[in-house]
GROMACS .gro file of C-alpha atoms in nm:
model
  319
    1UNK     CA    1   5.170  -5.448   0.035
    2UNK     CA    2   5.389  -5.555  -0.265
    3UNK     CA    3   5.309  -5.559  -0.614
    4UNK     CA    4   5.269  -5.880  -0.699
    5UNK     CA    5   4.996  -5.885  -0.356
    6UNK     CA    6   4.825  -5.610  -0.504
    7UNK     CA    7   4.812  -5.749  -0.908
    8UNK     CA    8   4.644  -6.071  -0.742
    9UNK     CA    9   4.443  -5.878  -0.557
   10UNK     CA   10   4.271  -5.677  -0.817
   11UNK     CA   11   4.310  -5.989  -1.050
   12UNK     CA   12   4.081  -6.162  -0.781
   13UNK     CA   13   3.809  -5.852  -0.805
   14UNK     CA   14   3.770  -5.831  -1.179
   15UNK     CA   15   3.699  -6.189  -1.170
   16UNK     CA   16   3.409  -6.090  -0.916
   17UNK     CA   17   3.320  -5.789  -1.141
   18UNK     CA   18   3.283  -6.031  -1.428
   19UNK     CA   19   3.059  -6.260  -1.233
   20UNK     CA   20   2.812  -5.972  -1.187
   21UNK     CA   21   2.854  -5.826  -1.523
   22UNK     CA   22   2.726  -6.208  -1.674
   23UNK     CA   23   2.436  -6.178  -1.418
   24UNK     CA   24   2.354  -5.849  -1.513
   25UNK     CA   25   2.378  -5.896  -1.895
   26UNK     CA   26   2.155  -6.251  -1.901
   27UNK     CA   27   1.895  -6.032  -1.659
   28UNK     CA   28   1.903  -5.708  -1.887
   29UNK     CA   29   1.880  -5.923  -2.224
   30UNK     CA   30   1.600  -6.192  -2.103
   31UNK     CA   31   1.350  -5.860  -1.992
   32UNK     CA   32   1.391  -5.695  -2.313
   33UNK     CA   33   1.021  -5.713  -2.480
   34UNK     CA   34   0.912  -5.951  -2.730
   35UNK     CA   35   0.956  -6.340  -2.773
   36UNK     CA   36   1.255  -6.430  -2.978
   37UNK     CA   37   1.097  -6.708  -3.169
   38UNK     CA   38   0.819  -6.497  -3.284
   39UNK     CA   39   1.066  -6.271  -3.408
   40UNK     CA   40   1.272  -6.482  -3.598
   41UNK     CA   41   0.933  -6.698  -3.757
   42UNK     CA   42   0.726  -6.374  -3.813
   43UNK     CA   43   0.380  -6.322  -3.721
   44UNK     CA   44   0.219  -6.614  -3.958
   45UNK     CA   45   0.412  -6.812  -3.730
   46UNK     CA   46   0.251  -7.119  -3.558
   47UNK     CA   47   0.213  -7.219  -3.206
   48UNK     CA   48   0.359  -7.507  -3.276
   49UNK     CA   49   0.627  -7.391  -3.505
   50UNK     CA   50   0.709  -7.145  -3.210
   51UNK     CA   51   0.728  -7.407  -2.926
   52UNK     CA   52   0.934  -7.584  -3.176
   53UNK     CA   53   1.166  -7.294  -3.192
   54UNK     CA   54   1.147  -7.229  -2.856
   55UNK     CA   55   1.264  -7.600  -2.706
   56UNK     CA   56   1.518  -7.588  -2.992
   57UNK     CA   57   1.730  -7.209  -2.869
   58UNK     CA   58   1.597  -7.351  -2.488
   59UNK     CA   59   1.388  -7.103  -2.419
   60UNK     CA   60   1.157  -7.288  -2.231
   61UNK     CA   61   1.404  -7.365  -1.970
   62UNK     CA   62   1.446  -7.229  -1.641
   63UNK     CA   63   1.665  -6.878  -1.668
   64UNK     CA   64   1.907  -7.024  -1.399
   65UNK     CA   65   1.970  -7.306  -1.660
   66UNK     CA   66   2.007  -7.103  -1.936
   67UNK     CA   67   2.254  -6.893  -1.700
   68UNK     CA   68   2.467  -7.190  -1.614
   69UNK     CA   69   2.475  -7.312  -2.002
   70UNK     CA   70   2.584  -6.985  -2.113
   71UNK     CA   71   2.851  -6.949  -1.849
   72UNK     CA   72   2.948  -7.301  -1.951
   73UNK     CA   73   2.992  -7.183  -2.294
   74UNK     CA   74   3.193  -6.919  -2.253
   75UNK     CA   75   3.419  -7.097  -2.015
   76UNK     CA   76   3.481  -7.318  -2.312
   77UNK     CA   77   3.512  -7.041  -2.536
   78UNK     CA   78   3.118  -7.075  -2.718
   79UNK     CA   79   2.964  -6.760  -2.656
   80UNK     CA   80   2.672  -6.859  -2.885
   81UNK     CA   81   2.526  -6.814  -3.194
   82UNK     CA   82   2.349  -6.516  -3.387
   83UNK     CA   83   2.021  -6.588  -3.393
   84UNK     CA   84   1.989  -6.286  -3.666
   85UNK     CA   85   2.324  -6.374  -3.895
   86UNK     CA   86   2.343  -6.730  -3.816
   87UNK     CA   87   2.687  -6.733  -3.720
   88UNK     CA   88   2.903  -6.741  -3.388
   89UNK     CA   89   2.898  -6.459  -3.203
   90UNK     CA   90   3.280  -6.456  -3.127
   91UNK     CA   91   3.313  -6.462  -3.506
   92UNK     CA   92   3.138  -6.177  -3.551
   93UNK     CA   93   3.314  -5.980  -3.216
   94UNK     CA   94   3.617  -6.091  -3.350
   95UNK     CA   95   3.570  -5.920  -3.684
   96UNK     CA   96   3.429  -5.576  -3.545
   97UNK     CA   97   3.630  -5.516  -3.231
   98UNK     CA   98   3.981  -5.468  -3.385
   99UNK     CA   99   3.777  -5.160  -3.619
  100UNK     CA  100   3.639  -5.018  -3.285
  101UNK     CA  101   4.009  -5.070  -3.142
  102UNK     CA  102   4.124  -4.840  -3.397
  103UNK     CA  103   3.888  -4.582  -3.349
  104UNK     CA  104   3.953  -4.573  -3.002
  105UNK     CA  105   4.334  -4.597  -2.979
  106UNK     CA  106   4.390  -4.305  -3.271
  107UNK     CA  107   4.138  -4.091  -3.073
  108UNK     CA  108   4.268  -4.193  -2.695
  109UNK     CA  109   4.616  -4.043  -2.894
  110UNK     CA  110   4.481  -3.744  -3.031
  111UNK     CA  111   4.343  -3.618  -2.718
  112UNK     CA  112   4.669  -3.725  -2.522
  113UNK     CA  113   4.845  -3.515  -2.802
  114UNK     CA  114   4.656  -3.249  -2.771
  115UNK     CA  115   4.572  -3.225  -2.419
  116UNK     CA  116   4.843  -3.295  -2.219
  117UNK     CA  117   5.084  -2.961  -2.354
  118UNK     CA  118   4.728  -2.735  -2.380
  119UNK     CA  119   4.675  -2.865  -1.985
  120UNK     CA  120   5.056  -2.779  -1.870
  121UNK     CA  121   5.063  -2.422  -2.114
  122UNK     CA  122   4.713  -2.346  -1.872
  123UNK     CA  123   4.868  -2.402  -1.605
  124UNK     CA  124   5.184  -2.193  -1.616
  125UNK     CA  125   5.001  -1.887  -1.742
  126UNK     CA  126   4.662  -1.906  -1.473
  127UNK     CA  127   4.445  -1.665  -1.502
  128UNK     CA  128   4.624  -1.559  -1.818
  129UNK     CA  129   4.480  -1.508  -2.163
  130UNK     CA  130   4.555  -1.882  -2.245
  131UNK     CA  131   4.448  -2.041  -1.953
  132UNK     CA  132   4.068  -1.893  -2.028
  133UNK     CA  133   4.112  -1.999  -2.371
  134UNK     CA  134   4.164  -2.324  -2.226
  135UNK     CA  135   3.924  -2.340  -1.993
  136UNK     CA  136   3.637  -2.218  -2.209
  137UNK     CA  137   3.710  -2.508  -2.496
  138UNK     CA  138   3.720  -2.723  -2.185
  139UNK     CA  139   3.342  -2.654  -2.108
  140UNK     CA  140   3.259  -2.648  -2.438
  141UNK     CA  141   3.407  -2.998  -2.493
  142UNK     CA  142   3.271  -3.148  -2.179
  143UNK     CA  143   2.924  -2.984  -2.251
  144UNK     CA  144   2.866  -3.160  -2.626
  145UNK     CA  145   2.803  -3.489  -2.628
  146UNK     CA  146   3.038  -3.745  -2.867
  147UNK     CA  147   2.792  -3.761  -3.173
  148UNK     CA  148   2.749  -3.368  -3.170
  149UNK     CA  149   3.077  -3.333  -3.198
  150UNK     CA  150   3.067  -3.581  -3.528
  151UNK     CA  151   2.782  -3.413  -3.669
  152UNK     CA  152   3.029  -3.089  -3.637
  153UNK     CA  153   3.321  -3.263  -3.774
  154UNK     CA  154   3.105  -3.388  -4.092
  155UNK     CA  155   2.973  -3.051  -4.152
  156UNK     CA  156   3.295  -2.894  -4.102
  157UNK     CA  157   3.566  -3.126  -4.274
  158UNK     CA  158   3.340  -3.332  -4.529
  159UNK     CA  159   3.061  -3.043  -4.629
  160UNK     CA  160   3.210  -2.727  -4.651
  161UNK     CA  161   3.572  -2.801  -4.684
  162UNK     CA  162   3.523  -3.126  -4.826
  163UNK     CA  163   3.869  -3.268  -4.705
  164UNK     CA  164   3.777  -3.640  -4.635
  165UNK     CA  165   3.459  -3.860  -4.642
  166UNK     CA  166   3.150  -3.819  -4.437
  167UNK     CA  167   3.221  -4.177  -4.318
  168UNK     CA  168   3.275  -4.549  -4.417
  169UNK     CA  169   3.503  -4.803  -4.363
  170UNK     CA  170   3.813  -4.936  -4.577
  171UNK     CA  171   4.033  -5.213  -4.381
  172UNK     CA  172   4.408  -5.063  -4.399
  173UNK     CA  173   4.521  -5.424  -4.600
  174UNK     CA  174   4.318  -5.338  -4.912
  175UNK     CA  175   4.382  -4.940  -4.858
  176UNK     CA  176   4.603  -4.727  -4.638
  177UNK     CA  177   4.603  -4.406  -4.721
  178UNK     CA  178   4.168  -4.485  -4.739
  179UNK     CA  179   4.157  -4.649  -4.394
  180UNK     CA  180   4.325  -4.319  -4.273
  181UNK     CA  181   4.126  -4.073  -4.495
  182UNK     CA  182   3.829  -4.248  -4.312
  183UNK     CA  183   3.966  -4.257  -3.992
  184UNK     CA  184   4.038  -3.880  -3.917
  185UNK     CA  185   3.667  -3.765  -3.858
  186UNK     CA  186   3.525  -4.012  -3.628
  187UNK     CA  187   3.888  -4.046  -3.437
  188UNK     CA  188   3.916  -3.659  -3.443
  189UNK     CA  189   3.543  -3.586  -3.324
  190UNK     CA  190   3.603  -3.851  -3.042
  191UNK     CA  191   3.916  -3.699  -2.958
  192UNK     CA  192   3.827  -3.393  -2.888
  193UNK     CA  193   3.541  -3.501  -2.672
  194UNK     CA  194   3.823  -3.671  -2.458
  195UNK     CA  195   4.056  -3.393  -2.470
  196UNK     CA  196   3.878  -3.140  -2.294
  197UNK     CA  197   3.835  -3.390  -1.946
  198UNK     CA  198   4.213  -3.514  -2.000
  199UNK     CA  199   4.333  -3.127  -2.051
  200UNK     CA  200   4.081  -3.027  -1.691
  201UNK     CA  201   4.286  -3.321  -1.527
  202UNK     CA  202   4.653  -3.186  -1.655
  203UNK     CA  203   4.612  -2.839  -1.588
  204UNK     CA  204   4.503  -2.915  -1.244
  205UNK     CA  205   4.723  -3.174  -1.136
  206UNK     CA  206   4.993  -2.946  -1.277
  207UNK     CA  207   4.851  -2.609  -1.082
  208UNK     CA  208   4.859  -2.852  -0.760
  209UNK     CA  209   5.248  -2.977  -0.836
  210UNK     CA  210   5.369  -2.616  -0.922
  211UNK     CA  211   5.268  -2.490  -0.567
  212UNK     CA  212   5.481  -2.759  -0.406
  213UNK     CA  213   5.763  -2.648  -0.208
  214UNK     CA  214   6.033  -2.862  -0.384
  215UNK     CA  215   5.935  -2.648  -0.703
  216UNK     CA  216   5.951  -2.319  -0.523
  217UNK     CA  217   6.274  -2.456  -0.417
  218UNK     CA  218   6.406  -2.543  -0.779
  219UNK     CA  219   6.297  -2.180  -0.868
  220UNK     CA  220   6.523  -2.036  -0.624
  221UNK     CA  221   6.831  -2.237  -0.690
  222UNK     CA  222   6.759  -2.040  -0.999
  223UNK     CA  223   6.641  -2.309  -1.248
  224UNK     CA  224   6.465  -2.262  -1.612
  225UNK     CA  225   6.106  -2.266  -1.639
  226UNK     CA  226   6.140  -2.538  -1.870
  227UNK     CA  227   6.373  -2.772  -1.676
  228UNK     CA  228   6.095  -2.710  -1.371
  229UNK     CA  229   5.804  -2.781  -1.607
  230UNK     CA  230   5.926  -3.091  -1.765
  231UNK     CA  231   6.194  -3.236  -1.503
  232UNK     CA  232   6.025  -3.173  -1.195
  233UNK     CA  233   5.641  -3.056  -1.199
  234UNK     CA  234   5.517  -3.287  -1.543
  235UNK     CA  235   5.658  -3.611  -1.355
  236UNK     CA  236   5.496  -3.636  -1.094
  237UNK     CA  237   5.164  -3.426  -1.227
  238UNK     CA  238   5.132  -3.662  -1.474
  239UNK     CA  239   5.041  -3.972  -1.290
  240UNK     CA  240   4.684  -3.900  -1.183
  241UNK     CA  241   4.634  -3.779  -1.554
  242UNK     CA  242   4.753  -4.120  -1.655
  243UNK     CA  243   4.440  -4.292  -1.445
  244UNK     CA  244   4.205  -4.027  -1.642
  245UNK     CA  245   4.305  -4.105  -2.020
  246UNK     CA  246   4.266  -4.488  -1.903
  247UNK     CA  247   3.943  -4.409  -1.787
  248UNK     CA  248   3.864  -4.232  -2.109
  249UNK     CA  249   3.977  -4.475  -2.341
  250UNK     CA  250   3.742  -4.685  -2.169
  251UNK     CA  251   3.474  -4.407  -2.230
  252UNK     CA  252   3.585  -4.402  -2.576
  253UNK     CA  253   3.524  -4.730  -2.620
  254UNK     CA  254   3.184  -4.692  -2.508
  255UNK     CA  255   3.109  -4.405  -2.727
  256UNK     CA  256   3.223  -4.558  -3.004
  257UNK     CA  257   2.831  -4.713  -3.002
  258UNK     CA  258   2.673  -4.385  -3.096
  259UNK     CA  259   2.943  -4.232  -3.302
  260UNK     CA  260   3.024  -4.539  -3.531
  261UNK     CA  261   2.607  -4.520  -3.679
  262UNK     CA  262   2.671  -4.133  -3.727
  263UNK     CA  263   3.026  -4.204  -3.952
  264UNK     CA  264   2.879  -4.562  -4.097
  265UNK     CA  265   3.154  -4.779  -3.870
  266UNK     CA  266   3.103  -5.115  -3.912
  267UNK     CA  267   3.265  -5.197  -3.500
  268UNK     CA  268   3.114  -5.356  -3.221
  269UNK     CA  269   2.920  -5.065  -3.179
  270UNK     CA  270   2.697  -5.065  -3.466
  271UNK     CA  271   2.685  -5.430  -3.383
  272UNK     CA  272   2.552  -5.368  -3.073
  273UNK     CA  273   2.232  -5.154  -3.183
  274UNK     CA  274   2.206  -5.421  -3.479
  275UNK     CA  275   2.143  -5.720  -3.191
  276UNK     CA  276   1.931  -5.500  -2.972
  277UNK     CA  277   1.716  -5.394  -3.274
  278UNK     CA  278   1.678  -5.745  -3.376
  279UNK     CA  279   1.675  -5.878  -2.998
  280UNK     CA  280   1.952  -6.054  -3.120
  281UNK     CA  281   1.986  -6.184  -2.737
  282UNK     CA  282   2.334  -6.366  -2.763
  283UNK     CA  283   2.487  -6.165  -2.995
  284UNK     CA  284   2.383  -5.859  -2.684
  285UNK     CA  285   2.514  -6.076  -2.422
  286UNK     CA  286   2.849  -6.136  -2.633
  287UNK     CA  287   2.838  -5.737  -2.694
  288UNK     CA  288   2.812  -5.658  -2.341
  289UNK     CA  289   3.067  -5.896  -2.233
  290UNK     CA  290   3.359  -5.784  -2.469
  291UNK     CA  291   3.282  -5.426  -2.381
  292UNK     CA  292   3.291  -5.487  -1.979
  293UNK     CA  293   3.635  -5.664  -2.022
  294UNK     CA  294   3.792  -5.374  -2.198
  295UNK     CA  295   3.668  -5.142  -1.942
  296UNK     CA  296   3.793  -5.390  -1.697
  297UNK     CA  297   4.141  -5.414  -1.856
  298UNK     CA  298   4.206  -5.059  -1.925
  299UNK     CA  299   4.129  -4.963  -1.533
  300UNK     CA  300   4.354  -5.227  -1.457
  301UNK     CA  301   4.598  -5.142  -1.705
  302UNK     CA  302   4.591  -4.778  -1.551
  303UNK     CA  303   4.650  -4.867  -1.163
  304UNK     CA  304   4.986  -5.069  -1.305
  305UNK     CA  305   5.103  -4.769  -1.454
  306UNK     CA  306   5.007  -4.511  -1.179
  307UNK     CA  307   5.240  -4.795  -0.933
  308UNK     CA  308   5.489  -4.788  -1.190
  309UNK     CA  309   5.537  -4.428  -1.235
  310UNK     CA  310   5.503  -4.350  -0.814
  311UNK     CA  311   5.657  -4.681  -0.637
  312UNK     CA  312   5.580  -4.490  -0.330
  313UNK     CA  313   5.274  -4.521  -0.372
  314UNK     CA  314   5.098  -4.873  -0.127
  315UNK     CA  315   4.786  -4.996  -0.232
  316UNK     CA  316   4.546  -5.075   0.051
  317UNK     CA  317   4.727  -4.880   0.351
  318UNK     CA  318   4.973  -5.108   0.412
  319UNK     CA  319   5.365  -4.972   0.515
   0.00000   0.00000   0.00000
């Protein structure tokens, strides 16, 4: 199958993916409980004021009608409005994602940084003093969840050492140097959550490669450890560690929910609980949406590079 079969094909099933993910976020959002009118008029609220309300946001219509509307918005680039801010929901996705695109792409880095060379090191010393060091911060990373490992880094680097701030946001065109000073914990917390399943993936990719006869080969022919490691083994280990880190920048992104309320990070995130505290129901839907396509993109994104850095590899079988 070529390349350009294959990028049409999996164009072709995120399109699918995104059909479901629409019917799935209108179905998850419209059996959340409470009425929405009643929540915006309060409880003094009259029945008449509510069907009012209610004919006016079209609640009383048929849920396959409000479907089609809403897919007929966003088609047309209207995802709604805010029934809580009274103001488009793209706006206000548009101003919070690039913030949780920060905080995910400095803390994707950090645990590629660190993980990838801490992976490889395991691996050519097994069973050795470093590889159980590496191991056991493995299990310890997988084993705390993303928002423990912020509570840490506040207690850590903003309490006791008292390094940087316990959390807040400054947009890098007013501040720099206070973007970044605000940036390290929640990036850093989130980055070692990710290293420690990124590192797992390296060291055994790189365990698997190193046991290959072409490197037992290169070892004979009397080559350096480090022209076998980085030449020969890291090349071709590296490519189903590539799939993993886009898989965890997609987890990042995800995570970024819980851990931007512990460090005060006004993303998409803290957006998110805002609308589903508020049954905010567009603003959700909007919130779901954005998040699904960056998962979707980032998989994508991932099988693109895995063909790019194998071209022997053929999608689907085909010869």
């Amino acid at each position: 199958m070529s390349m350009y079969n294959y990028v049409f094909r999996r164009v072709g099933f995120m399109a699918v993916t995104l059909f479901f993910v629409t019917l799935i976020a209108f179905a998850v959002t419209n059996i959340l409980p409470g009425d929405v009118a009643l929540l915006i008029l309060g409880p003094n609220a009259t029945d008449q004021s509510l069907e009012a309300l209610q004919t006016q946001l079209g609640l009383n219509r048929p849920l396959y009608v409000q479907y089609i509307d809403w897919v007929v918005g966003l088609l047309q680039g209207n995802m709604g409005e805010s029934l809580r801010f009274g103001e488009p929901v793209a706006q206000l996705i548009a101003e919070r994602l690039p913030r949780s695109m920060m905080l995910a792409v400095a803390a994707t880095l950090i645990a590629v940084v660190l993980s990838v060379p801490l992976g490889v090191y395991a691996a050519i010393n097994q069973n050795e003093a470093p590889d159980v060091s590496a191991s056991m911060f493995a299990f310890v990373g997988i084993s705390m969840p993303i928002f423990l490992w912020g509570l840490v880094f506040i207690l850590v680097f903003a309490v006791w050492l008292n390094l940087f701030p316990t959390g807040g946001y400054v947009s890098p065109s007013e501040d720099l140097v206070g973007s970044l000073t605000r940036l390290v914990l929640p990036a850093g917390a989130m980055g070692f959550a990710l290293t420690a399943y990124i590192m797992r993936m390296t060291r055994s990719s790189m365990l698997e490669v190193l046991s290959e006869e072409y490197i037992n080969l290169a070892r004979a022919k009397g080559m350096s450890q480090r022209v076998i490691v980085l030449r020969h083994a890291l090349k071709n280990a590296i490519i189903p560690v590539i799939t993993v880190i886009a898989f965890q920048f997609s987890y990042a992104f995800g995570g970024v929910v819980v851990l931007e309320e512990v460090f005060f990070w006004p993303g998409i995130g803290r957006l998110t609980l805002t609308a589903i505290q508020s049954r905010d129901i567009p603003l959700i839907q909007g919130c779901i949406l954005v998040v699904a396509l960056i998962y979707m993109f980032s998989n994508f994104a991932a099988d693109l590079l895995y063909a790019y850095f194998d071209p022997r590899i053929r999608y689907g079988g085909d010869d």
